[in-house]
Coordinates of C-alpha atoms and ligand atoms in Angstrom, one line a residue:
X1 CA 19.6 8.6 1.0
X2 CA 16.1 9.5 -0.3
X3 CA 12.8 7.7 -0.7
X4 CA 11.2 7.0 -4.1
X5 CA 7.7 5.8 -4.9
X6 CA 5.9 5.2 -8.2
X7 CA 2.4 4.0 -9.0
X8 CA 0.5 3.2 -12.2
X9 CA -2.9 1.6 -11.8
X10 CA -6.7 2.2 -11.7
X11 CA -6.9 4.2 -8.4
X12 CA -6.1 7.8 -7.6
X13 CA -2.3 8.0 -7.3
X14 CA -1.9 10.7 -4.7
X15 CA -3.2 8.7 -1.6
X16 CA -1.0 5.7 -2.7
X17 CA 2.1 7.9 -3.2
X18 CA 1.6 9.7 0.1
X19 CA 1.0 6.4 1.9
X20 CA 4.2 5.0 0.4
X21 CA 6.2 8.2 1.2
X22 CA 5.1 8.0 4.8
X23 CA 6.8 4.7 5.1
X24 CA 10.0 6.0 3.5
X25 CA 10.3 9.2 5.7
X26 CA 13.1 7.6 7.7
X27 CA 15.2 7.7 4.6
X28 CA 15.0 11.4 4.2
X29 CA 12.6 14.1 5.4
X30 CA 13.9 17.6 4.6
X31 CA 11.4 18.0 1.7
X32 CA 9.1 16.0 -0.5
X33 CA 7.0 16.1 -3.6
X34 CA 4.8 14.2 -6.0
X35 CA 4.1 14.3 -9.8
X36 CA 0.8 13.0 -11.3
X37 CA -0.3 12.7 -14.9
X38 CA -3.4 14.9 -15.0
X39 CA -5.0 14.4 -18.5
X40 CA -2.2 14.9 -20.9
X41 CA -0.1 17.0 -18.6
X42 CA 2.1 16.1 -15.6
X43 CA 1.4 18.2 -12.5
X44 CA 4.0 18.6 -9.7
X45 CA 3.5 19.6 -6.1
X46 CA 6.5 20.0 -3.7
X47 CA 6.9 21.1 -0.1
X48 CA 9.9 21.8 2.1
X49 CA 10.0 20.2 5.6
X50 CA 8.1 17.1 6.8
X51 CA 5.8 15.0 4.6
X52 CA 2.8 16.4 6.4
X53 CA 3.5 19.8 4.7
X54 CA 3.0 18.2 1.3
X55 CA -0.1 16.4 2.5
X56 CA -1.6 19.7 3.6
X57 CA -0.6 21.4 0.3
X58 CA -2.3 18.5 -1.6
X59 CA -5.4 18.8 0.5
X60 CA -5.7 22.5 -0.3
X61 CA -5.0 21.9 -4.0
X62 CA -5.1 18.2 -5.0
X63 CA -3.7 16.4 -8.1
X64 CA -6.0 14.0 -9.9
X65 CA -4.7 11.0 -11.9
X66 CA -3.8 7.3 -11.7
X67 CA -0.1 7.5 -12.7
X68 CA 2.5 9.2 -10.5
X69 CA 5.8 9.3 -8.7
X70 CA 6.8 10.7 -5.3
X71 CA 10.0 11.5 -3.3
X72 CA 11.2 12.2 0.2
X73 CA 14.6 14.0 0.2
X74 CA 17.8 13.7 2.2
X75 CA 19.7 16.6 0.7
X76 CA 23.2 16.0 -0.6
X77 CA 23.5 18.8 -3.2
X78 CA 21.5 22.0 -2.7
X79 CA 19.9 23.0 0.6
X80 CA 16.5 21.8 1.6
X81 CA 14.0 24.0 -0.2
X82 CA 10.9 23.7 -2.4
X83 CA 13.0 24.6 -5.4
X84 CA 15.4 21.8 -4.7
X85 CA 12.7 19.3 -3.7
X86 CA 12.0 16.4 -6.1
X87 CA 10.3 15.7 -8.6
X88 CA 12.5 17.7 -11.1
X89 CA 11.2 18.5 -14.5
X90 CA 12.6 19.2 -18.0
X91 CA 9.7 20.2 -20.3
X92 CA 7.4 17.1 -20.4
X93 CA 9.8 14.8 -18.6
X94 CA 9.6 14.5 -14.7
X95 CA 11.7 12.4 -12.4
X96 CA 12.7 11.6 -8.9
X97 CA 16.2 10.4 -7.9
X98 CA 18.1 8.8 -5.0
X99 CA 21.9 8.9 -5.2
X100 CA 24.8 11.2 -6.1
X101 CA 25.7 12.3 -9.7
X102 CA 29.4 12.8 -9.4
X103 CA 29.9 14.6 -12.7
X104 CA 26.9 16.8 -12.5
X105 CA 28.8 20.1 -12.8
X106 CA 30.3 19.1 -16.1
X107 CA 27.0 17.8 -17.4
X108 CA 25.3 21.0 -16.2
X109 CA 27.7 23.2 -18.1
X110 CA 27.1 21.3 -21.3
X111 CA 23.3 21.3 -20.9
X112 CA 23.3 25.1 -20.3
X113 CA 25.3 25.4 -23.5
X114 CA 22.6 23.3 -25.2
X115 CA 20.1 25.9 -24.0
X116 CA 18.7 24.2 -20.9
X117 CA 17.8 26.5 -17.9
X118 CA 18.3 25.1 -14.4
X119 CA 15.7 25.8 -11.8
X120 CA 17.5 24.1 -8.8
X121 CA 20.9 23.6 -7.1
X122 CA 20.6 19.9 -7.3
X123 CA 22.7 17.3 -9.1
X124 CA 19.4 15.5 -10.0
X125 CA 18.1 18.1 -12.4
X126 CA 20.9 17.3 -14.9
X127 CA 19.4 13.9 -15.4
X128 CA 15.9 15.3 -16.2
X129 CA 17.5 17.6 -18.9
X130 CA 19.6 14.7 -20.2
X131 CA 16.6 12.5 -20.7
X132 CA 14.7 15.3 -22.4
X133 CA 17.6 15.9 -24.7
X134 CA 17.3 12.2 -25.9
X135 CA 13.5 12.4 -26.1
X136 CA 13.9 15.4 -28.4
X137 CA 16.0 13.3 -30.6
X138 CA 13.1 10.9 -31.0
X139 CA 14.1 8.1 -28.5
X140 CA 11.5 6.2 -26.6
X141 CA 11.4 7.0 -22.9
X142 CA 13.1 3.8 -21.8
X143 CA 16.0 4.3 -24.3
X144 CA 16.3 8.0 -23.4
X145 CA 16.7 7.0 -19.7
X146 CA 19.2 4.3 -20.7
X147 CA 21.3 6.7 -22.8
X148 CA 21.1 9.5 -20.1
X149 CA 22.3 7.1 -17.4
X150 CA 25.3 6.2 -19.5
X151 CA 26.3 9.8 -19.5
X152 CA 26.3 10.1 -15.7
X153 CA 28.9 9.0 -13.2
X154 CA 27.9 8.2 -9.7
X155 CA 24.9 6.4 -8.1
X156 CA 21.2 6.6 -9.0
X157 CA 17.8 5.1 -8.5
X158 CA 15.3 6.8 -10.8
X159 CA 11.6 6.9 -11.4
X160 CA 10.8 8.8 -14.6
X161 CA 7.6 9.8 -16.4
X162 CA 6.9 11.7 -19.6
X163 CA 3.9 13.4 -21.2
X164 CA 5.0 11.7 -24.4
X165 CA 4.2 8.2 -23.0
X166 CA 1.3 8.6 -20.6
X167 CA 0.7 5.5 -18.5
X168 CA 4.4 4.4 -18.5
X169 CA 6.9 4.8 -15.7
X170 CA 10.6 4.0 -16.1
X171 CA 12.7 2.7 -13.2
X172 CA 16.4 2.5 -13.4
X173 CA 19.1 1.8 -10.8
X174 CA 22.9 1.8 -10.3
X175 CA 24.4 1.9 -6.8
X176 CA 21.1 2.6 -5.1
X177 CA 18.2 0.1 -4.4
X178 CA 15.0 0.0 -6.4
X179 CA 12.2 -2.6 -6.2
X180 CA 9.1 -3.1 -8.4
X181 CA 5.9 -4.9 -7.5
X182 CA 2.7 -5.9 -9.2
X183 CA -0.9 -6.6 -8.3
X184 CA -3.7 -7.6 -10.7
X185 CA -4.6 -3.9 -11.3
X186 CA -1.5 -1.9 -10.6
X187 CA 2.3 -1.7 -10.7
X188 CA 4.6 -0.1 -8.1
X189 CA 8.2 1.2 -7.9
X190 CA 9.9 2.0 -4.6
X191 CA 13.3 2.5 -2.9
X192 CA 12.5 -0.3 -0.6
X193 CA 9.6 -2.7 0.0
X194 CA 8.3 -0.6 3.0
X195 CA 6.5 1.6 0.6
X196 CA 4.5 -1.1 -1.1
X197 CA 3.9 -3.6 1.7
X198 CA 0.3 -2.4 2.0
X199 CA -0.4 -3.4 -1.6
X200 CA 1.9 -6.4 -2.4
X201 CA 4.5 -8.6 -0.8
X202 CA 5.6 -10.1 -4.2
X203 CA 8.5 -7.8 -5.3
X204 CA 11.4 -7.9 -7.7
X205 CA 14.6 -6.1 -6.9
X206 CA 16.3 -4.4 -9.8
X207 CA 19.9 -5.3 -10.3
X208 CA 22.8 -2.9 -11.2
X209 CA 22.1 -1.3 -14.6
X210 CA 18.6 -2.6 -14.9
X211 CA 15.9 -0.5 -16.5
X212 CA 12.2 -1.4 -15.8
X213 CA 9.3 -0.4 -18.1
X214 CA 6.3 -0.2 -15.8
X215 CA 2.7 0.0 -16.9
X216 CA -0.6 -0.8 -15.2
X217 CA -0.6 -4.3 -16.7
X218 CA 3.1 -5.2 -16.9
X219 CA 6.6 -4.7 -15.6
X220 CA 9.3 -5.4 -18.2
X221 CA 12.9 -5.6 -17.0
X222 CA 15.8 -4.9 -19.3
X223 CA 19.5 -4.7 -18.7
X224 CA 21.7 -1.7 -19.4
X225 CA 21.8 -2.7 -23.1
X226 CA 18.1 -2.9 -23.4
X227 CA 18.0 -6.7 -23.5
X228 CA 14.9 -8.2 -21.7
X229 CA 16.0 -10.0 -18.5
X230 CA 14.1 -11.9 -15.9
X231 CA 14.7 -11.4 -12.2
X232 CA 13.5 -13.7 -9.5
X233 CA 10.6 -12.3 -7.5
X234 CA 10.9 -12.3 -3.7
X235 CA 8.2 -12.8 -1.2
X236 CA 8.4 -10.4 1.7
X237 CA 7.6 -11.9 5.0
X238 CA 8.8 -9.1 7.3
X239 CA 6.2 -7.1 9.3
X240 CA 6.1 -3.3 8.5
X241 CA 8.4 -2.4 11.4
X242 CA 11.1 -4.9 10.3
X243 CA 10.8 -3.7 6.7
X244 CA 11.6 -0.1 7.8
X245 CA 14.9 -1.5 9.1
X246 CA 15.3 -3.6 5.9
X247 CA 14.9 -6.7 8.0
X248 CA 17.4 -5.7 10.7
X249 CA 16.1 -5.8 14.3
X250 CA 17.4 -2.3 15.0
X251 CA 18.3 0.8 13.0
X252 CA 21.7 0.7 14.7
X253 CA 22.6 -2.7 13.2
X254 CA 21.2 -1.6 9.8
X255 CA 23.4 1.5 9.9
X256 CA 26.5 -0.5 11.0
X257 CA 25.9 -2.6 7.9
X258 CA 25.4 0.4 5.7
X259 CA 29.0 1.6 6.3
X260 CA 30.6 0.1 3.1
X261 CA 28.0 2.1 1.1
X262 CA 28.2 5.3 3.2
X263 CA 32.0 5.3 3.1
X264 CA 31.8 5.0 -0.7
X265 CA 29.1 7.7 -0.9
X266 CA 31.2 10.1 1.2
X267 CA 34.2 9.6 -1.2
X268 CA 32.1 9.7 -4.4
X269 CA 33.2 12.5 -6.8
X270 CA 35.6 14.0 -4.4
X271 CA 39.0 12.8 -5.7
X272 CA 41.1 12.6 -8.8
X273 CA 43.3 9.6 -9.1
X274 CA 45.3 11.2 -12.0
X275 CA 46.4 14.0 -9.8
X276 CA 46.4 12.1 -6.5
X277 CA 44.2 14.8 -5.0
X278 CA 41.0 15.2 -3.1
X279 CA 38.6 17.5 -4.9
X280 CA 36.7 19.5 -2.2
X281 CA 35.2 22.6 -3.9
X282 CA 32.8 23.3 -1.0
X283 CA 35.3 23.9 1.7
X284 CA 35.7 27.5 0.7
X285 CA 39.5 27.9 1.0
X286 CA 41.9 28.5 -1.9
X287 CA 45.2 26.6 -2.0
X288 CA 46.9 29.9 -1.1
X289 CA 44.7 30.4 1.9
X290 CA 45.5 26.8 3.0
X291 CA 49.2 27.4 2.6
X292 CA 49.0 30.5 4.9
X293 CA 47.3 28.5 7.8
X294 CA 49.6 27.9 10.8
X295 CA 47.4 25.7 13.0
X296 CA 44.3 23.5 12.8
X297 CA 41.7 23.3 15.4
X298 CA 39.2 20.4 15.6
X299 CA 36.3 20.9 17.9
X300 CA 33.3 18.6 18.4
X301 CA 31.3 16.5 21.0
X302 CA 30.9 12.8 21.8
X303 CA 31.6 10.5 18.9
X304 CA 32.3 13.4 16.6
X305 CA 35.0 14.5 19.1
X306 CA 36.6 11.0 18.8
X307 CA 36.6 11.5 15.0
X308 CA 38.4 14.8 15.7
X309 CA 41.0 13.0 17.8
X310 CA 41.7 10.6 14.9
X311 CA 41.9 13.7 12.6
X312 CA 44.7 15.1 14.8
X313 CA 46.9 12.0 14.1
X314 CA 46.0 12.2 10.4
X315 CA 46.8 15.9 9.9
X316 CA 50.0 15.9 12.0
X317 CA 51.3 12.8 10.1
X318 CA 50.1 13.7 6.6
X319 CA 50.2 17.5 6.6
X320 CA 52.8 18.2 9.4
X321 CA 50.7 21.1 10.7
X322 CA 50.0 21.3 14.5
X323 CA 46.5 20.3 15.4
X324 CA 44.6 21.2 18.6
X325 CA 41.5 19.1 19.4
X326 CA 38.9 20.2 22.0
X327 CA 35.5 19.3 23.3
X328 CA 32.9 21.9 22.3
X329 CA 31.7 22.5 25.9
X330 CA 35.3 23.1 27.1
X331 CA 36.5 25.3 24.2
X332 CA 33.7 27.8 24.3
X333 CA 34.3 28.8 28.0
X334 CA 38.1 29.1 27.8
X335 CA 38.5 32.4 26.0
X336 CA 40.6 30.3 23.6
X337 CA 43.7 31.6 21.8
X338 CA 42.3 31.2 18.3
X339 CA 42.7 33.6 15.4
X340 CA 43.1 34.5 11.7
X341 CA 46.0 32.1 11.1
X342 CA 43.9 29.1 12.3
X343 CA 41.7 26.7 10.4
X344 CA 38.8 25.8 12.7
X345 CA 37.2 22.4 11.8
X346 CA 34.0 21.4 13.6
X347 CA 32.5 17.9 13.2
X348 CA 28.9 17.2 13.8
X349 CA 26.4 14.5 12.4
X350 CA 23.4 16.7 13.2
X351 CA 24.9 20.1 12.6
X352 CA 22.7 21.3 15.6
X353 CA 24.8 20.4 18.7
X354 CA 24.7 23.4 20.9
X355 CA 28.2 23.2 22.3
X356 CA 29.8 22.7 18.9
X357 CA 27.7 25.5 17.4
X358 CA 28.8 27.8 20.1
X359 CA 32.5 26.9 19.6
X360 CA 32.2 27.6 15.9
X361 CA 30.7 31.0 16.5
X362 CA 33.4 31.8 19.1
X363 CA 36.1 30.8 16.6
X364 CA 34.5 32.8 13.8
X365 CA 34.2 35.8 16.0
X366 CA 37.9 35.6 16.7
X367 CA 38.7 35.5 12.9
X368 CA 39.3 31.8 12.3
X369 CA 38.1 30.2 9.1
X370 CA 35.4 27.6 10.0
X371 CA 35.0 24.4 7.9
X372 CA 32.5 21.9 9.1
X373 CA 32.1 18.2 8.5
X374 CA 28.4 17.7 8.7
X375 CA 25.8 15.1 7.7
X376 CA 22.6 17.1 7.6
X377 CA 22.6 19.4 4.6
X378 CA 21.4 22.9 5.4
X379 CA 21.8 22.4 9.2
X380 CA 22.7 25.4 11.3
X381 CA 26.4 24.5 11.6
X382 CA 26.6 24.0 7.8
X383 CA 24.9 27.3 7.1
X384 CA 27.1 29.3 9.6
X385 CA 30.4 27.8 8.4
X386 CA 32.8 29.3 5.8
X387 CA 33.0 25.9 4.1
X388 CA 31.3 22.5 4.5
X389 CA 32.3 18.9 3.8
X390 CA 29.1 16.8 3.9
X391 CA 29.2 13.2 4.9
X392 CA 26.8 11.5 2.5
X393 CA 25.6 8.8 4.9
X394 CA 21.9 9.6 4.9
X395 CA 19.8 9.9 8.1
X396 CA 21.3 8.2 11.1
X397 CA 18.3 7.0 13.1
X398 CA 20.0 5.0 15.9
X399 CA 21.0 7.3 18.8
X400 CA 24.4 5.7 18.9
X401 CA 26.4 7.1 16.0
X402 CA 28.1 4.5 13.8
X403 CA 27.9 5.2 10.0
X404 CA 28.2 8.9 10.7
X405 CA 31.5 8.3 12.6
X406 CA 33.2 6.3 9.8
X407 CA 31.8 8.8 7.3
X408 CA 33.4 11.6 9.4
X409 CA 36.7 9.7 9.3
X410 CA 36.4 9.3 5.5
X411 CA 35.9 13.1 5.2
X412 CA 38.9 13.7 7.4
X413 CA 41.1 11.4 5.2
X414 CA 40.0 13.4 2.2
X415 CA 40.6 16.7 4.0
X416 CA 44.1 15.6 5.2
X417 CA 44.9 14.5 1.6
X418 CA 43.7 17.8 0.3
X419 CA 45.8 19.8 2.8
X420 CA 48.9 17.7 2.1
X421 CA 48.7 18.1 -1.6
X422 CA 47.8 21.8 -1.7
X423 CA 50.6 22.5 0.8
X424 CA 53.0 20.4 -1.3
X425 CA 54.0 18.2 1.5
X426 CA 52.8 15.1 -0.4
X427 CA 53.8 14.1 -3.9
X428 CA 51.3 12.9 -6.6
X429 CA 52.4 9.2 -6.2
X430 CA 51.9 9.4 -2.4
X431 CA 48.5 11.0 -3.0
X432 CA 47.6 8.2 -5.4
X433 CA 48.8 5.6 -2.8
X434 CA 46.4 7.2 -0.3
X435 CA 43.5 7.1 -2.7
X436 CA 44.3 3.4 -3.4
X437 CA 44.0 2.7 0.4
X438 CA 40.7 4.7 0.7
X439 CA 38.9 3.2 -2.3
X440 CA 39.7 -0.3 -0.9
X441 CA 38.1 0.6 2.5
X442 CA 34.4 -0.3 1.6
X443 CA 35.4 -3.9 0.7
X444 CA 37.6 -4.3 3.8
X445 CA 34.8 -3.0 6.0
X446 CA 32.4 -5.5 4.3
X447 CA 34.8 -8.3 5.0
X448 CA 34.8 -7.4 8.7
X449 CA 31.0 -7.2 8.8
X450 CA 30.8 -10.7 7.2
X451 CA 32.4 -12.1 10.4
X452 CA 29.8 -10.7 12.8
X453 CA 29.1 -14.2 14.2
X454 CA 32.5 -14.1 15.8
X455 CA 31.6 -11.0 17.7
X456 CA 28.3 -12.5 18.8
X457 CA 30.3 -15.4 20.3
X458 CA 32.5 -13.0 22.2
X459 CA 29.5 -11.0 23.4
X460 CA 27.8 -14.2 24.7
X461 CA 30.8 -14.8 27.0
X462 CA 31.0 -11.4 28.6
X463 CA 27.6 -9.8 28.5
X464 CA 27.0 -10.2 32.3
X465 CA 30.1 -8.2 33.2
X466 CA 29.5 -4.8 34.7
X467 CA 32.8 -3.0 33.8
X468 CA 34.9 -3.0 30.7
X469 CA 38.2 -1.3 29.9
X470 CA 39.2 -0.4 26.3
X471 CA 42.9 0.2 25.6
X472 CA 44.4 1.6 22.4
X473 CA 47.6 3.5 21.4
X474 CA 48.3 6.3 19.0
X475 CA 45.7 6.8 16.3
X476 CA 43.7 3.9 17.9
X477 CA 43.5 5.6 21.3
X478 CA 40.4 7.5 20.1
X479 CA 39.0 4.2 18.8
X480 CA 39.3 2.8 22.4
X481 CA 37.4 5.9 23.6
X482 CA 34.8 5.4 20.9
X483 CA 34.4 1.7 21.6
X484 CA 33.8 2.5 25.3
X485 CA 31.3 5.2 24.5
X486 CA 29.3 2.9 22.2
X487 CA 29.2 0.3 24.9
X488 CA 28.2 2.5 27.8
X489 CA 25.6 4.5 25.9
X490 CA 23.5 1.5 24.7
X491 CA 24.2 -1.3 27.2
X492 CA 24.6 0.8 30.4
X493 CA 27.7 -1.2 31.2
X494 CA 30.3 1.0 32.7
X495 CA 33.2 1.2 30.2
X496 CA 36.3 3.4 30.0
X497 CA 38.6 4.0 27.1
X498 CA 42.2 4.6 27.9
X499 CA 45.6 5.2 26.3
X500 CA 47.2 1.8 26.8
X501 CA 50.4 3.4 28.1
X502 CA 48.4 5.2 30.8
X503 CA 46.9 2.1 32.4
X504 CA 49.9 1.7 34.8
X505 CA 49.2 5.2 36.0
X506 CA 46.0 4.3 37.8
X507 CA 43.4 2.2 36.0
X508 CA 45.4 -0.9 36.5
X509 CA 44.1 -0.8 40.1
X510 CA 40.7 -1.6 38.8
X511 CA 41.7 -4.7 36.9
X512 CA 40.5 -8.1 38.1
X513 CA 38.9 -11.2 36.8
X514 CA 35.6 -9.5 36.4
X515 CA 36.8 -6.7 34.2
X516 CA 37.2 -7.7 30.6
X517 CA 39.9 -5.6 28.9
X518 CA 39.5 -4.8 25.2
X519 CA 42.9 -4.2 23.6
X520 CA 43.4 -2.8 20.1
X521 CA 46.7 -4.1 18.7
X522 CA 47.4 -3.2 15.1
X523 CA 50.7 -4.2 13.7
X524 CA 52.2 -0.7 13.9
X525 CA 55.3 0.7 15.5
X526 CA 53.6 0.6 19.0
X527 CA 52.7 -3.1 18.7
X528 CA 55.4 -4.4 21.1
X529 CA 54.4 -1.9 23.7
X530 CA 50.7 -2.9 23.4
X531 CA 51.7 -6.5 23.9
X532 CA 53.5 -5.7 27.1
X533 CA 50.4 -3.7 28.3
X534 CA 48.3 -6.8 27.5
X535 CA 50.7 -9.0 29.6
X536 CA 50.3 -6.6 32.5
X537 CA 46.5 -7.1 32.2
X538 CA 46.8 -10.9 32.0
X539 CA 49.0 -11.0 35.1
X540 CA 46.0 -9.5 37.0
X541 CA 43.7 -12.2 35.7
X542 CA 41.4 -10.0 33.6
X543 CA 39.8 -11.5 30.6
X544 CA 41.5 -10.0 27.5
X545 CA 39.6 -9.5 24.3
X546 CA 42.2 -8.6 21.7
X547 CA 41.5 -7.0 18.3
X548 CA 44.5 -7.7 16.1
X549 CA 45.7 -7.4 12.5
X550 CA 45.5 -10.4 10.2
X551 CA 48.6 -12.5 10.3
X552 CA 49.3 -11.7 14.0
X553 CA 50.1 -14.9 15.9
X554 CA 51.5 -13.9 19.3
X555 CA 48.4 -12.3 21.0
X556 CA 46.2 -15.2 19.9
X557 CA 48.0 -17.4 22.5
X558 CA 47.7 -14.9 25.3
X559 CA 44.3 -13.3 24.9
X560 CA 41.0 -15.0 26.0
X561 CA 39.3 -13.9 22.8
X562 CA 40.8 -12.7 19.6
X563 CA 39.2 -11.0 16.5
X564 CA 41.3 -10.1 13.5
X565 CA 40.9 -7.2 11.1
X566 CA 42.6 -6.8 7.7
X567 CA 46.2 -5.6 8.0
X568 CA 46.3 -2.1 6.6
X569 CA 48.3 1.1 6.8
X570 CA 48.6 2.3 10.4
X571 CA 46.6 5.5 9.7
X572 CA 43.8 3.5 8.0
X573 CA 43.5 1.0 10.9
X574 CA 41.0 3.1 12.9
X575 CA 38.4 2.6 10.2
X576 CA 38.7 -1.2 10.6
X577 CA 39.0 -1.5 14.3
X578 CA 35.9 0.6 15.0
X579 CA 33.6 -1.8 13.1
X580 CA 34.0 -4.8 15.4
X581 CA 33.7 -2.5 18.4
X582 CA 30.4 -1.2 17.1
X583 CA 29.2 -4.8 16.7
X584 CA 30.5 -5.8 20.2
X585 CA 28.7 -2.9 21.8
X586 CA 25.5 -3.7 19.9
X587 CA 25.4 -7.4 20.7
X588 CA 26.4 -6.9 24.4
X589 CA 23.4 -4.5 24.6
X590 CA 21.0 -6.8 22.8
X591 CA 22.0 -9.7 25.1
X592 CA 21.2 -7.4 28.1
X593 CA 17.8 -6.6 26.6
X594 CA 18.7 -2.9 26.3
X595 CA 16.7 -0.5 24.1
X596 CA 19.5 -0.2 21.5
X597 CA 18.0 2.5 19.2
X598 CA 16.7 4.7 21.9
X599 CA 18.9 4.3 25.0
X600 CA 17.6 5.9 28.2
X601 CA 18.5 9.6 29.0
X602 CA 20.0 10.2 25.5
X603 CA 18.8 12.3 22.5
X604 CA 20.0 11.9 18.9
X605 CA 21.0 15.6 18.8
X606 CA 21.9 17.5 21.9
X607 CA 20.7 21.0 21.0
X608 CA 20.9 22.3 24.5
X609 CA 23.9 23.2 26.7
Ligands
AGP701 C1 27.3 9.2 19.7 O1 27.1 7.8 19.7 C2 26.5 10.0 20.7 N1 25.1 9.7 20.4 C3 26.8 11.4 20.9 O2 28.1 11.4 21.6 C4 27.0 12.3 19.6 O3 28.2 11.9 18.9 C5 27.3 13.7 20.1 O4 26.1 14.2 20.8 C6 27.6 14.7 19.0 O5 26.5 14.8 18.1 P1 26.7 15.5 16.7 O6 27.7 14.7 15.9 O7 25.4 15.5 16.0 O8 27.3 16.9 16.9

């Protein structure tokens, strides 16, 4: 997720662009840049690292002009560097982009054949050259942008300028937000209203496929065919802090609701339905090397470790290869029996967790191939791994990990599918069936999020309780652990996750009327056993909060509170059960007045032992 700003007016552009970018830094902050029309030429200034580095570079050598665009980057393709920072240029055309161009490799090959030279590793640069190609054919800038966006597959929000049409900016969107705003003497483009609140609260959100022609005196909206359209303007009443969270009270809730998009973004461009395969060129292992592997390790910490536990069920069921899962801080001190025949997967949102990093280094030193599932492009773990599978979920600001977790699960589904197909333990049709299930996930997650009010009602009944028990079986046992971690780390309620079958071996002694028990009961082959666990709990007068699959009737009569999730394949169910547990933890914490985004004693990335 990146931040885009554009300005055309009667004031110096740079202060306005920098001011807007400073409000967008939460969207991405590994590099930034601006472009300004100086006389007849467009000048570009870019810096790696925080926005302040760009500000200092501009102070040393400023850009003068009243038309410009700016960008804060959250890298998806190409490490954070000045060369990969936006804006990107092709001759007299300069642009900034948010999104993922899925077919950028094919487009890049064709453009290189057409004589274009690439200066960056990004997917974005292909769009600049595509637009230039159409400009060279005599098209106006708006038409060139429209034609170029028809060639790309994937998601984009673009702000484009050209020396051929000074004083004009073009904005275009598909799959990523873009908003335009006007005042009497200027027009603005931004990824979200945060960047223009200082200037205007009257904004118009572009819709899918829209292209806006933006000048100082006018903003004209057209659809993807170039027909002029009118879109209703919105009046923004949020204060600045609420706007940074897109109107949500906390980043955590905003990120919970981003999950349909982030699951989709993590899948984008990484599968071929025709072959029923996941296409993961960056994991650095040939099919032959995969076939030679004898065991898979998955090592991580906290929520990422829970994702690894889900991965064990996935790989052992789909790939039939033994999987060993471990916590980073345990693995690194065990002189572990890991070696050349092992694939060593590490999972980390930040890519900087000390215990996970140390585990990866230990495994690498012992000859294992290290593949990492990471969210931060260019992070230490990403750079030190033999292969990387990035989760494209943008910066996760809330300390409690939510969208990164489901993005990690998405990456694990793709990896398991990839293994299964290259090792010939899964046929094309079965691979296609898996892809059908995965592409339906964003909509299913959305449907669960739409019923948030039911979770609020449950939270209101139990937020005064001091202890919770979370029970799950099989692939949902890690989800019980994750639900308990979410709750304890943001609400400070003591919560334990347990394998449901284990309850009778001890924890049942804790159960009484003051201990709500959350039970995950998908309609899988363990359902009956889960029901009997639930009866044991009821017999001890504990309140039971049951999360069940749609169509389930029995538990509804027994439990004190029931929430249904769409009925899906057993191996997909963790993706759906985790959503209401995130919401339950969030609303219990809010009702208790906890500091949800920055819980006490915690850090977003634990870079120390
Ligand atoms: C998750 O809610 C926690 N904040 C924490 O357990 C986190 O998952 C853990 O520290 C690992 O972080 P990483 O994914 O960045 O490696």
